[in-house]
mmCIF file with all atom_site columns, N, CA and C in Angstrom:
data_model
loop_
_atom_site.group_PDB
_atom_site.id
_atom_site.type_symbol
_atom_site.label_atom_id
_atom_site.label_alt_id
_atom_site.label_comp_id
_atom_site.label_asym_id
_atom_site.label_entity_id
_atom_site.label_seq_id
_atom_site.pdbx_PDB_ins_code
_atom_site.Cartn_x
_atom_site.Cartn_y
_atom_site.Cartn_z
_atom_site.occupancy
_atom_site.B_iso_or_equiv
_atom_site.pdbx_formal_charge
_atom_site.auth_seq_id
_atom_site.auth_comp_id
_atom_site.auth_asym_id
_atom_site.auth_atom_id
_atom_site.pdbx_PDB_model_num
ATOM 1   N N  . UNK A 1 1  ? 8.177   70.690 29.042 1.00 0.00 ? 128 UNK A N  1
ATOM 2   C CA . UNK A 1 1  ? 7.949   71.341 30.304 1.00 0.00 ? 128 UNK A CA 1
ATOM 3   C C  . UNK A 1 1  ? 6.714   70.738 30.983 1.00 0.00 ? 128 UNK A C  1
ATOM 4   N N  . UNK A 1 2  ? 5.511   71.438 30.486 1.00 0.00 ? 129 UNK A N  1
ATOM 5   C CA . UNK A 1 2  ? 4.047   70.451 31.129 1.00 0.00 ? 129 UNK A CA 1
ATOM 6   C C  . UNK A 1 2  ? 4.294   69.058 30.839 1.00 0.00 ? 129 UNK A C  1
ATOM 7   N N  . UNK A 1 3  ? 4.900   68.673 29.648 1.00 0.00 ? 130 UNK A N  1
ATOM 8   C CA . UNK A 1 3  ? 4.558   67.426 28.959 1.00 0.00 ? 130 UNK A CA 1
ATOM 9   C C  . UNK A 1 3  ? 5.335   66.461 29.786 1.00 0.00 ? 130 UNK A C  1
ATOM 10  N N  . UNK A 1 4  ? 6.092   66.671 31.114 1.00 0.00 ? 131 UNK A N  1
ATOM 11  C CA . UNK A 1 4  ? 6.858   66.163 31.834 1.00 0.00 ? 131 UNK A CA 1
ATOM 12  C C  . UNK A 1 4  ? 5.880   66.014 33.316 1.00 0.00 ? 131 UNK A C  1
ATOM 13  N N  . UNK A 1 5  ? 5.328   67.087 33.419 1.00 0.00 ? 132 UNK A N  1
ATOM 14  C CA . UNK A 1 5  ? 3.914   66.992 34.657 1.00 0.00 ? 132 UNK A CA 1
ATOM 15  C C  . UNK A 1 5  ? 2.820   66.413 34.375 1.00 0.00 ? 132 UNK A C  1
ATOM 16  N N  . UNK A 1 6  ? 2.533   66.876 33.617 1.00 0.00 ? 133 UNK A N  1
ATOM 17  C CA . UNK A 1 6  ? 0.608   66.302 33.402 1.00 0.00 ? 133 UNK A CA 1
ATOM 18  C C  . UNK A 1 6  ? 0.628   65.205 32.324 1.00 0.00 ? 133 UNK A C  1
ATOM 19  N N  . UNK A 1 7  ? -0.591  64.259 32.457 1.00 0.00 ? 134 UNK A N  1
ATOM 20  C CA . UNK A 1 7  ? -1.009  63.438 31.381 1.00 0.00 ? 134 UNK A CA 1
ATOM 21  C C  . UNK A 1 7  ? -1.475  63.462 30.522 1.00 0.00 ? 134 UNK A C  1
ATOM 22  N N  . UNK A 1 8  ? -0.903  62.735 29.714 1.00 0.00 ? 135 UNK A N  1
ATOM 23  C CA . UNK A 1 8  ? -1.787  62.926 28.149 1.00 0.00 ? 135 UNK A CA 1
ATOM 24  C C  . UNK A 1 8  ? -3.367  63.575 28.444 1.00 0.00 ? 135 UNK A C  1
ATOM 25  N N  . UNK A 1 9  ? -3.949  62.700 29.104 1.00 0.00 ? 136 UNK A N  1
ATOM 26  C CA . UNK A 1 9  ? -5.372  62.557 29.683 1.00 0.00 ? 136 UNK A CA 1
ATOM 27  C C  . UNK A 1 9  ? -5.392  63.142 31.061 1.00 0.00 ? 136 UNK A C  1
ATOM 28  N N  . UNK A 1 10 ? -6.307  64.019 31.330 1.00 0.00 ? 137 UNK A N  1
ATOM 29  C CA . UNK A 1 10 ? -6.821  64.166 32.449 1.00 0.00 ? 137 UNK A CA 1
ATOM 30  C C  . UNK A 1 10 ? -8.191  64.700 32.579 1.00 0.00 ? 137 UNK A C  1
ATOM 31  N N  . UNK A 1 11 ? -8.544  63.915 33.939 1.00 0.00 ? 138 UNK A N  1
ATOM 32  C CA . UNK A 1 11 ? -10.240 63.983 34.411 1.00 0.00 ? 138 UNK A CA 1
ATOM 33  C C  . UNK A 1 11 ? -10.043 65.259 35.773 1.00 0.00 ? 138 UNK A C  1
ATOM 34  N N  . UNK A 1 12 ? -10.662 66.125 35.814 1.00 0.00 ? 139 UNK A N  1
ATOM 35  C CA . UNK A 1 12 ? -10.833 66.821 36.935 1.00 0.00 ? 139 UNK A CA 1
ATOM 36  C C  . UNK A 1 12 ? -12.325 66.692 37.464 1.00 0.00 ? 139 UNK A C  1
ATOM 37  N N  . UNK A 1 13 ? -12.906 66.702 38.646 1.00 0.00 ? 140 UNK A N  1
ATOM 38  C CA . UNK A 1 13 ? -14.228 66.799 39.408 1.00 0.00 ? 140 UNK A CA 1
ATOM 39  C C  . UNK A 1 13 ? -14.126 67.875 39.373 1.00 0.00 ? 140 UNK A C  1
ATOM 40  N N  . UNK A 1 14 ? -15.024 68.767 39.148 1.00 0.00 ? 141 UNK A N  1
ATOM 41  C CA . UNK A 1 14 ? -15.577 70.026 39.932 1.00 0.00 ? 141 UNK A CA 1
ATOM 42  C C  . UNK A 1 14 ? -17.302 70.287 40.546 1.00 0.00 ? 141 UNK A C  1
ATOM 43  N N  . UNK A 1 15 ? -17.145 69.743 41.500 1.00 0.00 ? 142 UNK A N  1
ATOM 44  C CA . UNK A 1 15 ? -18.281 69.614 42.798 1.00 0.00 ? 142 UNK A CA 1
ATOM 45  C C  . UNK A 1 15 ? -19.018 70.535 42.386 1.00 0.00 ? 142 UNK A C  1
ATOM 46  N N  . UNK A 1 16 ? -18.773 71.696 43.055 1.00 0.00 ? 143 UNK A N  1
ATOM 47  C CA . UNK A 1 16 ? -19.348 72.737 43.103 1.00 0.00 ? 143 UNK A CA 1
ATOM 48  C C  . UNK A 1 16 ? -20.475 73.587 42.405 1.00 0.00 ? 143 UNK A C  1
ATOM 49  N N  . UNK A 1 17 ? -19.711 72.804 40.599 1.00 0.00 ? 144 UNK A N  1
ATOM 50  C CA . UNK A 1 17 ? -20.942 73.167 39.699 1.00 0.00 ? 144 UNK A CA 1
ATOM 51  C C  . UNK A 1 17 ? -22.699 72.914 39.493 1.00 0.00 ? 144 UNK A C  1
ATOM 52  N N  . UNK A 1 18 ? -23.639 73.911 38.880 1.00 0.00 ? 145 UNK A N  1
ATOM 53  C CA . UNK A 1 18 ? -24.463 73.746 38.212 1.00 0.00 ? 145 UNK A CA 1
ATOM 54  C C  . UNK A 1 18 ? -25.139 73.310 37.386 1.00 0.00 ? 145 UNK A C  1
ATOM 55  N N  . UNK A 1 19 ? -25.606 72.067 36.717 1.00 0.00 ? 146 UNK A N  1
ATOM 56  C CA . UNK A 1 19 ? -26.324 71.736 35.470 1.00 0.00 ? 146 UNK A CA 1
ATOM 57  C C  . UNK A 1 19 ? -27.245 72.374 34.514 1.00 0.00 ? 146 UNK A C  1
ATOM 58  N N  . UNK A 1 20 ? -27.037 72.739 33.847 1.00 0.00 ? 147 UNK A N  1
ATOM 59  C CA . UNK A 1 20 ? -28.057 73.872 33.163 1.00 0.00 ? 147 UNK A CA 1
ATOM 60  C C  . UNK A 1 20 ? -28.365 73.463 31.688 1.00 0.00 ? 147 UNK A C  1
ATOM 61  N N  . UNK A 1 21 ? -30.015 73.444 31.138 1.00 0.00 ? 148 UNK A N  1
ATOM 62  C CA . UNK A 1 21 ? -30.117 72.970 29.727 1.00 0.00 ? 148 UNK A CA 1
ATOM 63  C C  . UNK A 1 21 ? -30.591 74.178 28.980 1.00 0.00 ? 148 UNK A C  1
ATOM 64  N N  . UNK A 1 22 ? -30.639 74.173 27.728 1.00 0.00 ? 149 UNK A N  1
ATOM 65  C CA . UNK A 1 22 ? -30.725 74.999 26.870 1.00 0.00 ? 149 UNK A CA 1
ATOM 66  C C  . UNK A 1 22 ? -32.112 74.802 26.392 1.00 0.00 ? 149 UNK A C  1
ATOM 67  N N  . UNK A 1 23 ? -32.819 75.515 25.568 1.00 0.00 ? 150 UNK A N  1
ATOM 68  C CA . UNK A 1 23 ? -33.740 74.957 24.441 1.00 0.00 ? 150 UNK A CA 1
ATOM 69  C C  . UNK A 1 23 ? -33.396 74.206 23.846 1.00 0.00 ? 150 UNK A C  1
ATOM 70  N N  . UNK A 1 24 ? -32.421 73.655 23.462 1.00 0.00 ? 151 UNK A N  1
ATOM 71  C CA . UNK A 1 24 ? -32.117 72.329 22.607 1.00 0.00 ? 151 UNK A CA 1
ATOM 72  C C  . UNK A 1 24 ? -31.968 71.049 23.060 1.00 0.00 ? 151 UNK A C  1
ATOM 73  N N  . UNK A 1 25 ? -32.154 70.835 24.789 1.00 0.00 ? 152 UNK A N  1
ATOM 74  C CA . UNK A 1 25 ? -32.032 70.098 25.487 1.00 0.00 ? 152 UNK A CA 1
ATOM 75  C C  . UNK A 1 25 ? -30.664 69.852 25.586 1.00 0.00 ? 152 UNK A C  1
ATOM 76  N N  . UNK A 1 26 ? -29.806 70.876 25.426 1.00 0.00 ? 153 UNK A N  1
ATOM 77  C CA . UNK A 1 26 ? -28.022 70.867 25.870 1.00 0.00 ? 153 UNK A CA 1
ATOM 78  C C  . UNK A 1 26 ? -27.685 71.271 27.055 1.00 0.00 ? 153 UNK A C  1
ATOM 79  N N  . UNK A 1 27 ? -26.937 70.364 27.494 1.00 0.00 ? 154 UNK A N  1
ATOM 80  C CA . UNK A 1 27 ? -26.106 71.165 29.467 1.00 0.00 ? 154 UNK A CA 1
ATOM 81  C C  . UNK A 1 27 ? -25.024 71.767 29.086 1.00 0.00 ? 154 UNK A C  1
ATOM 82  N N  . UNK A 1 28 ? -24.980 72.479 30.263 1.00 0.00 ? 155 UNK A N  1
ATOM 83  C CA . UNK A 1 28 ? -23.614 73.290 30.342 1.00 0.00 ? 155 UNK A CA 1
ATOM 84  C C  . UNK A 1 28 ? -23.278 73.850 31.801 1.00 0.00 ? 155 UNK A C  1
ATOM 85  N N  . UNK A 1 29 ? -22.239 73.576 32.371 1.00 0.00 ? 156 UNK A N  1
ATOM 86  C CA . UNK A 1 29 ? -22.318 73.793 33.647 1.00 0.00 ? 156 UNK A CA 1
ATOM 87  C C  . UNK A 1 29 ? -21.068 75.049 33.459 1.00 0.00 ? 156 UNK A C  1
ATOM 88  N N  . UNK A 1 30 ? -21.741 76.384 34.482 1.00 0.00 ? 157 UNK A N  1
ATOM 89  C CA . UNK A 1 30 ? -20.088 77.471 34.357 1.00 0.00 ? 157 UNK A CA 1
ATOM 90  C C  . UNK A 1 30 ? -19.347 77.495 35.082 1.00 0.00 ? 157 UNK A C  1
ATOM 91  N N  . UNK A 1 31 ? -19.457 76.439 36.646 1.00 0.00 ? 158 UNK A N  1
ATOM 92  C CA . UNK A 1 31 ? -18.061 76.417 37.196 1.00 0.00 ? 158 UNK A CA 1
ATOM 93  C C  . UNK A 1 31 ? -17.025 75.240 36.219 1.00 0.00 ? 158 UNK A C  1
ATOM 94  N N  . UNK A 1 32 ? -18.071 74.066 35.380 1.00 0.00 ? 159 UNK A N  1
ATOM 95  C CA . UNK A 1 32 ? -16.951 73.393 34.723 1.00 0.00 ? 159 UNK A CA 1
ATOM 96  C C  . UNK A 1 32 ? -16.053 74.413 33.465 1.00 0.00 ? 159 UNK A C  1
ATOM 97  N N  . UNK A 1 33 ? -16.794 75.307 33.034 1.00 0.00 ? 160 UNK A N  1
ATOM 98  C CA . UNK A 1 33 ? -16.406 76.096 32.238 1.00 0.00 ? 160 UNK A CA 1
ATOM 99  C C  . UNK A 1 33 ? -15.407 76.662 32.345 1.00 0.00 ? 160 UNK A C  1
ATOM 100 N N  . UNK A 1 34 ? -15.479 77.659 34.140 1.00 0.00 ? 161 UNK A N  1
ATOM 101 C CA . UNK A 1 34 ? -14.326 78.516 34.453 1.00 0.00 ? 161 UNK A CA 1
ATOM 102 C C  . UNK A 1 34 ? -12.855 77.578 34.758 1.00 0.00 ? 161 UNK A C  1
ATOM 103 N N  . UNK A 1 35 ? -13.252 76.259 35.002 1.00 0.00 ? 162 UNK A N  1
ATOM 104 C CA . UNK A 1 35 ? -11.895 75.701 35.268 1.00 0.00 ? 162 UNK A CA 1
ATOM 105 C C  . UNK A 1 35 ? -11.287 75.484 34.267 1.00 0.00 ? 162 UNK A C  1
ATOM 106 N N  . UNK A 1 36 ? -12.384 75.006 33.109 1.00 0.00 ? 163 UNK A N  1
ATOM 107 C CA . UNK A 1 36 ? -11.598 74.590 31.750 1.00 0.00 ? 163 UNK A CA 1
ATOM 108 C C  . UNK A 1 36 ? -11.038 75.732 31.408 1.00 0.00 ? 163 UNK A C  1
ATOM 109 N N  . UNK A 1 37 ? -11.519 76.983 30.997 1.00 0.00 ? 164 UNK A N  1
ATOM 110 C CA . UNK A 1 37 ? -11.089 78.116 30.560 1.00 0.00 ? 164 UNK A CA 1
ATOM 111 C C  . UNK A 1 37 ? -9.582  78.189 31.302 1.00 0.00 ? 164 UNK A C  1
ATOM 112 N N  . UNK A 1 38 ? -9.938  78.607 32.801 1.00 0.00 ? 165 UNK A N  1
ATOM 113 C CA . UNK A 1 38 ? -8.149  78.835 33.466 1.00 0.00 ? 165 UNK A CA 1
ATOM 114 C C  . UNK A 1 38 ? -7.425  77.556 33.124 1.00 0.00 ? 165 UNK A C  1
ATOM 115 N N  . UNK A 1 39 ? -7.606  76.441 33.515 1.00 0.00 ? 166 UNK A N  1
ATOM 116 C CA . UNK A 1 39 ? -6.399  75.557 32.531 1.00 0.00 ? 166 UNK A CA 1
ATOM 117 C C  . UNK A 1 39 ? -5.847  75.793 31.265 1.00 0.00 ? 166 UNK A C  1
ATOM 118 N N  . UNK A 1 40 ? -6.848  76.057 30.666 1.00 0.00 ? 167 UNK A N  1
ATOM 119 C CA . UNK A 1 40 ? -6.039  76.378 28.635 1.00 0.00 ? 167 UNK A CA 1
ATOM 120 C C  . UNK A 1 40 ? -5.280  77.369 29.476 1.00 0.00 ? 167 UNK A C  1
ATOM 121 N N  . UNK A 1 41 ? -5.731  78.824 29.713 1.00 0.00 ? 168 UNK A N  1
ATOM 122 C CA . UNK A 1 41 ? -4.807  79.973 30.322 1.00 0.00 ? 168 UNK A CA 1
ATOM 123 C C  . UNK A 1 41 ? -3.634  79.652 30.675 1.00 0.00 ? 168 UNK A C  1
ATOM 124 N N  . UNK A 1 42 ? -3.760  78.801 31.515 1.00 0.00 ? 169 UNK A N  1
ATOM 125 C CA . UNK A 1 42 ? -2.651  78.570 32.390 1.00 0.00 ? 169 UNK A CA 1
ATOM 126 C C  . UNK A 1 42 ? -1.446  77.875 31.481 1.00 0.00 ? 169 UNK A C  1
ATOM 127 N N  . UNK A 1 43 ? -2.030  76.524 30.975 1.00 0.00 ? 170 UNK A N  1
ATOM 128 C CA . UNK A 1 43 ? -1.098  75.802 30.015 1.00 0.00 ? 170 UNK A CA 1
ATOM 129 C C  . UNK A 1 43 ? -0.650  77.017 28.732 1.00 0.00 ? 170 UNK A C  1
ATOM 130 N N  . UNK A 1 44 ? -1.409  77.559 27.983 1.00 0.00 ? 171 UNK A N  1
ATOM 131 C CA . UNK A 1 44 ? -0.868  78.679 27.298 1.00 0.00 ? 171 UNK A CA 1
ATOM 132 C C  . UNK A 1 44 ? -0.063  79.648 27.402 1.00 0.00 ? 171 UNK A C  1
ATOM 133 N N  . UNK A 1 45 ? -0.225  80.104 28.784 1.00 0.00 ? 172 UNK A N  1
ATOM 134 C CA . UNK A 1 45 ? 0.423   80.900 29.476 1.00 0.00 ? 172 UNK A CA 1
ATOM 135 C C  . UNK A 1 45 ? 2.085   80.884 30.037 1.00 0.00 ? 172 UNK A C  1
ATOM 136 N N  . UNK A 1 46 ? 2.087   79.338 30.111 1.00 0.00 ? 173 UNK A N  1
ATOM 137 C CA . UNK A 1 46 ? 3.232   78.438 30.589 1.00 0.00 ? 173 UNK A CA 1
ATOM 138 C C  . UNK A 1 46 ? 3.880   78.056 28.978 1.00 0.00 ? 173 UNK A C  1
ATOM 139 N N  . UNK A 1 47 ? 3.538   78.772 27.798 1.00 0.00 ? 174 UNK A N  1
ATOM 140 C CA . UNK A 1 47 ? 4.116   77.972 26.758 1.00 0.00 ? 174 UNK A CA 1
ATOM 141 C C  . UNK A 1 47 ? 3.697   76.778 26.045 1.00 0.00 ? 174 UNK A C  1
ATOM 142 N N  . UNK A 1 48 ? 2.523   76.274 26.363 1.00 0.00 ? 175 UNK A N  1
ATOM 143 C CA . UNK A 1 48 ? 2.048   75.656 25.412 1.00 0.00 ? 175 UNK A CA 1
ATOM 144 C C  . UNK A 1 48 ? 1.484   75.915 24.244 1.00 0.00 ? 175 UNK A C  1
ATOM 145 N N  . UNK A 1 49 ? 1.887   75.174 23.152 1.00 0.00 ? 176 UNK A N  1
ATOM 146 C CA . UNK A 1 49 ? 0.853   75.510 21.897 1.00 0.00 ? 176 UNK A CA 1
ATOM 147 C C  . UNK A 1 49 ? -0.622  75.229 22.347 1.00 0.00 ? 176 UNK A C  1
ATOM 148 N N  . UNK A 1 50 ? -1.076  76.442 22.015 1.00 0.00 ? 177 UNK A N  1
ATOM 149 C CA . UNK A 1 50 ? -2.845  76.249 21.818 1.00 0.00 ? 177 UNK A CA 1
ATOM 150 C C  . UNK A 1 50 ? -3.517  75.093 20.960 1.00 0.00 ? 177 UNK A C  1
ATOM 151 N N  . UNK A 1 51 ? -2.678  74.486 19.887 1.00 0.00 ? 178 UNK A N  1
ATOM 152 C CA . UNK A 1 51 ? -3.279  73.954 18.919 1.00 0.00 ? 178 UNK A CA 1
ATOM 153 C C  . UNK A 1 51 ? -2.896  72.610 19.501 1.00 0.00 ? 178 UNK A C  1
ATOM 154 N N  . UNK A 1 52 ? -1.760  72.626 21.356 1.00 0.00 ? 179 UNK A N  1
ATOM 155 C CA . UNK A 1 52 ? -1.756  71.224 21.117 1.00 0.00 ? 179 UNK A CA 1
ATOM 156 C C  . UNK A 1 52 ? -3.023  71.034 22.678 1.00 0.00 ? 179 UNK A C  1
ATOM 157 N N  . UNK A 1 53 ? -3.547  71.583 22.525 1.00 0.00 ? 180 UNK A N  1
ATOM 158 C CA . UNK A 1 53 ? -4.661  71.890 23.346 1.00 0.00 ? 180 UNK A CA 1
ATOM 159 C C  . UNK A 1 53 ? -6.446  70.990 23.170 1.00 0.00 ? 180 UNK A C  1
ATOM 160 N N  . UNK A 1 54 ? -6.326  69.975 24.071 1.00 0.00 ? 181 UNK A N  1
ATOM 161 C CA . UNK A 1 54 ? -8.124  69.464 23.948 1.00 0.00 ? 181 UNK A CA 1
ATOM 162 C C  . UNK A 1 54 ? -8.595  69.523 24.689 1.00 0.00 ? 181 UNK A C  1
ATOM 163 N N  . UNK A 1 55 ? -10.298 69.960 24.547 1.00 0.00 ? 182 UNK A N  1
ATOM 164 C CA . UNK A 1 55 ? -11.004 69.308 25.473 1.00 0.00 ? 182 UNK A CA 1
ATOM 165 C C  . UNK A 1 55 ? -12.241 68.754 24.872 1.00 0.00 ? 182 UNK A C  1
ATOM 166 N N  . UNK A 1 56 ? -12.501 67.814 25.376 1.00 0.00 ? 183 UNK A N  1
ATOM 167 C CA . UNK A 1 56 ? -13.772 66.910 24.781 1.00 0.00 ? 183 UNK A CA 1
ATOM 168 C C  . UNK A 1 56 ? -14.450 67.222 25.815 1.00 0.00 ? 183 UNK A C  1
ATOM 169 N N  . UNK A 1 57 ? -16.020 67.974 25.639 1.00 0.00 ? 184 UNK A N  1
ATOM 170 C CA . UNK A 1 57 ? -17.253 67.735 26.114 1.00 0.00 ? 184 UNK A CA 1
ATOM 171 C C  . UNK A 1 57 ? -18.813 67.375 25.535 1.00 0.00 ? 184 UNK A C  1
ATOM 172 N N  . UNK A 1 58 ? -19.289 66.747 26.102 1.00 0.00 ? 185 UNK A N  1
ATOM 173 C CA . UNK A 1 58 ? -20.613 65.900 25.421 1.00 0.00 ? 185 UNK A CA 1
ATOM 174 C C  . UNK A 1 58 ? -21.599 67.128 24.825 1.00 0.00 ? 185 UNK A C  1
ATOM 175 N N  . UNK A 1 59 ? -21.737 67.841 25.143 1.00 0.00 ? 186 UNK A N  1
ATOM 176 C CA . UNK A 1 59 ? -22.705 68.782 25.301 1.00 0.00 ? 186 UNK A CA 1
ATOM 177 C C  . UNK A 1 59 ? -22.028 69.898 24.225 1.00 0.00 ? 186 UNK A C  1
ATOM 178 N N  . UNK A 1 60 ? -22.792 70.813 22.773 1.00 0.00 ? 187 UNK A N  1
ATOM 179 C CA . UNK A 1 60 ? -22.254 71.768 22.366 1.00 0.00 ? 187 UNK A CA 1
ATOM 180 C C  . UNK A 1 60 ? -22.987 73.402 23.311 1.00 0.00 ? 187 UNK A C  1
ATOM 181 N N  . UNK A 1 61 ? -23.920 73.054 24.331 1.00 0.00 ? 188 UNK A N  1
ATOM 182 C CA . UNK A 1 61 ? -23.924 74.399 25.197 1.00 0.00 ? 188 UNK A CA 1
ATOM 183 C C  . UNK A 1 61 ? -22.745 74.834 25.354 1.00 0.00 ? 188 UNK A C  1
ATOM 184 N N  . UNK A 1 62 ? -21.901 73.109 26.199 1.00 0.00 ? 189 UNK A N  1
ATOM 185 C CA . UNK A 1 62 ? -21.210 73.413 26.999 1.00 0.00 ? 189 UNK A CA 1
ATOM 186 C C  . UNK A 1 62 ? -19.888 74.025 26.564 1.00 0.00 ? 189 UNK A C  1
ATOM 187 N N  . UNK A 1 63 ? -19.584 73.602 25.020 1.00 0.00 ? 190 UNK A N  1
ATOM 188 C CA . UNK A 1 63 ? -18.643 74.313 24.608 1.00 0.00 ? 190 UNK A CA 1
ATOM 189 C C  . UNK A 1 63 ? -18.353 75.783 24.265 1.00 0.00 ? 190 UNK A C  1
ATOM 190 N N  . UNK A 1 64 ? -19.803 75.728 23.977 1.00 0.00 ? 191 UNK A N  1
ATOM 191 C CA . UNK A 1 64 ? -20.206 77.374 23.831 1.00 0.00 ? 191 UNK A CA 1
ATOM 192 C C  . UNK A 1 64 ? -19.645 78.110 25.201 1.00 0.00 ? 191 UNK A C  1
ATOM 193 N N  . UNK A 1 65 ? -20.072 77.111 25.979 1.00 0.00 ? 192 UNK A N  1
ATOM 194 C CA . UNK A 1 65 ? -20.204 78.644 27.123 1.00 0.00 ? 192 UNK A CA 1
ATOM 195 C C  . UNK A 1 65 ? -17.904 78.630 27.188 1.00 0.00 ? 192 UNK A C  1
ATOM 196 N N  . UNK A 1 66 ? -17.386 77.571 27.382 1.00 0.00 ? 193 UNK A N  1
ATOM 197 C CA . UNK A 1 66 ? -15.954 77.390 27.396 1.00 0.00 ? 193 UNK A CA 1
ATOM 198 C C  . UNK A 1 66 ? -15.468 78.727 26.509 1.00 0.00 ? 193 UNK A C  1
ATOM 199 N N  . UNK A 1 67 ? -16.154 78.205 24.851 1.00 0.00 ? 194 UNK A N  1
ATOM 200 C CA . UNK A 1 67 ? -15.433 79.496 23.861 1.00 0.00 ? 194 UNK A CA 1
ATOM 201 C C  . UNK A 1 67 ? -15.448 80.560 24.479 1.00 0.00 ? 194 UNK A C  1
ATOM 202 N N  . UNK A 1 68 ? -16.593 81.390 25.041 1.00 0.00 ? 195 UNK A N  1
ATOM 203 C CA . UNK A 1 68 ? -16.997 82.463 25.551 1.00 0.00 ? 195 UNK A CA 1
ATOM 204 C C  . UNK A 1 68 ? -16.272 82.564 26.817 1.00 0.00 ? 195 UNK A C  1
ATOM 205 N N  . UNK A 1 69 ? -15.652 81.657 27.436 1.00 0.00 ? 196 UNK A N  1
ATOM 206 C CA . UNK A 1 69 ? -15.099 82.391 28.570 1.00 0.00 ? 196 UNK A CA 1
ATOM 207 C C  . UNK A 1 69 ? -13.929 82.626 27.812 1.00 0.00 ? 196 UNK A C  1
ATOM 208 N N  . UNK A 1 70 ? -12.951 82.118 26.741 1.00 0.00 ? 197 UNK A N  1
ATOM 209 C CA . UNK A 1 70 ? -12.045 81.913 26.514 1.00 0.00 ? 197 UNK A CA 1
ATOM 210 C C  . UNK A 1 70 ? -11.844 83.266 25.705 1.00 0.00 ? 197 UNK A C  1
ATOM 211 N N  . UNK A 1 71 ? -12.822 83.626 24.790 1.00 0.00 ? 198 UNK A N  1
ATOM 212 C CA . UNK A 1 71 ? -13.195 84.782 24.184 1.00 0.00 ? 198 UNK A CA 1
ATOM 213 C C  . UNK A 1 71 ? -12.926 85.910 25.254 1.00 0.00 ? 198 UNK A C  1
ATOM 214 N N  . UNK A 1 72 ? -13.722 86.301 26.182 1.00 0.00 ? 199 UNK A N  1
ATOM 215 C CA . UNK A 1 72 ? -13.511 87.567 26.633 1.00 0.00 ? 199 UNK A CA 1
ATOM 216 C C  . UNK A 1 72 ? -12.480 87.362 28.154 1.00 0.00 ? 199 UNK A C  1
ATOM 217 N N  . UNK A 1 73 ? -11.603 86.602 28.113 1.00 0.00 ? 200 UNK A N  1
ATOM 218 C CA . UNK A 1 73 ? -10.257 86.347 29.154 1.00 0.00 ? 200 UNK A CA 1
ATOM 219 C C  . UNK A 1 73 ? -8.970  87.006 27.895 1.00 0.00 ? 200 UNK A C  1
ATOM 220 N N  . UNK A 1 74 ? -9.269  87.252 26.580 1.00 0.00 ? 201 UNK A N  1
ATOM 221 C CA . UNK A 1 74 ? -8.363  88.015 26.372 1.00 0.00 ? 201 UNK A CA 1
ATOM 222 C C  . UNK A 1 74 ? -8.439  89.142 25.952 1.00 0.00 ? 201 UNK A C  1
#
């Protein structure tokens, strides 16, 4: 179904966001967050396996803050 729309790989921009560091000298931006979060949603939502689900980001803030949106969206 998706695997017929979207690419293996994809890059999205999101402008709009914030840069933000931690005490550990980690970024994390939360508009990149909220998009990542609604994509898994969305692809999950549409029937995808979760487990066939990635995202690579440089930063472990930034994953943190992703888990956490992902955490309380259900």
């Amino acid at each position: 179904m998706f695997q017929d729309v979207l690419p293996t790989l994809c890059f999205y921009e999101v402008s709009d966001g914030q840069e933000r560091s931690d005490s550990s000298g980690s970024f994390s931006n939360e508009k990149e967050a909220d998009f990542v979060s609604f994509m898994i949603e969305c692809l999950v939502s549409a029937g995808v396996d979760s487990s066939s689900i990635g995202v690579i980001t440089l930063y472990k803030s930034q994953m943190y803050t992703i888990l956490a949106k992902l955490g309380t969206s259900r």
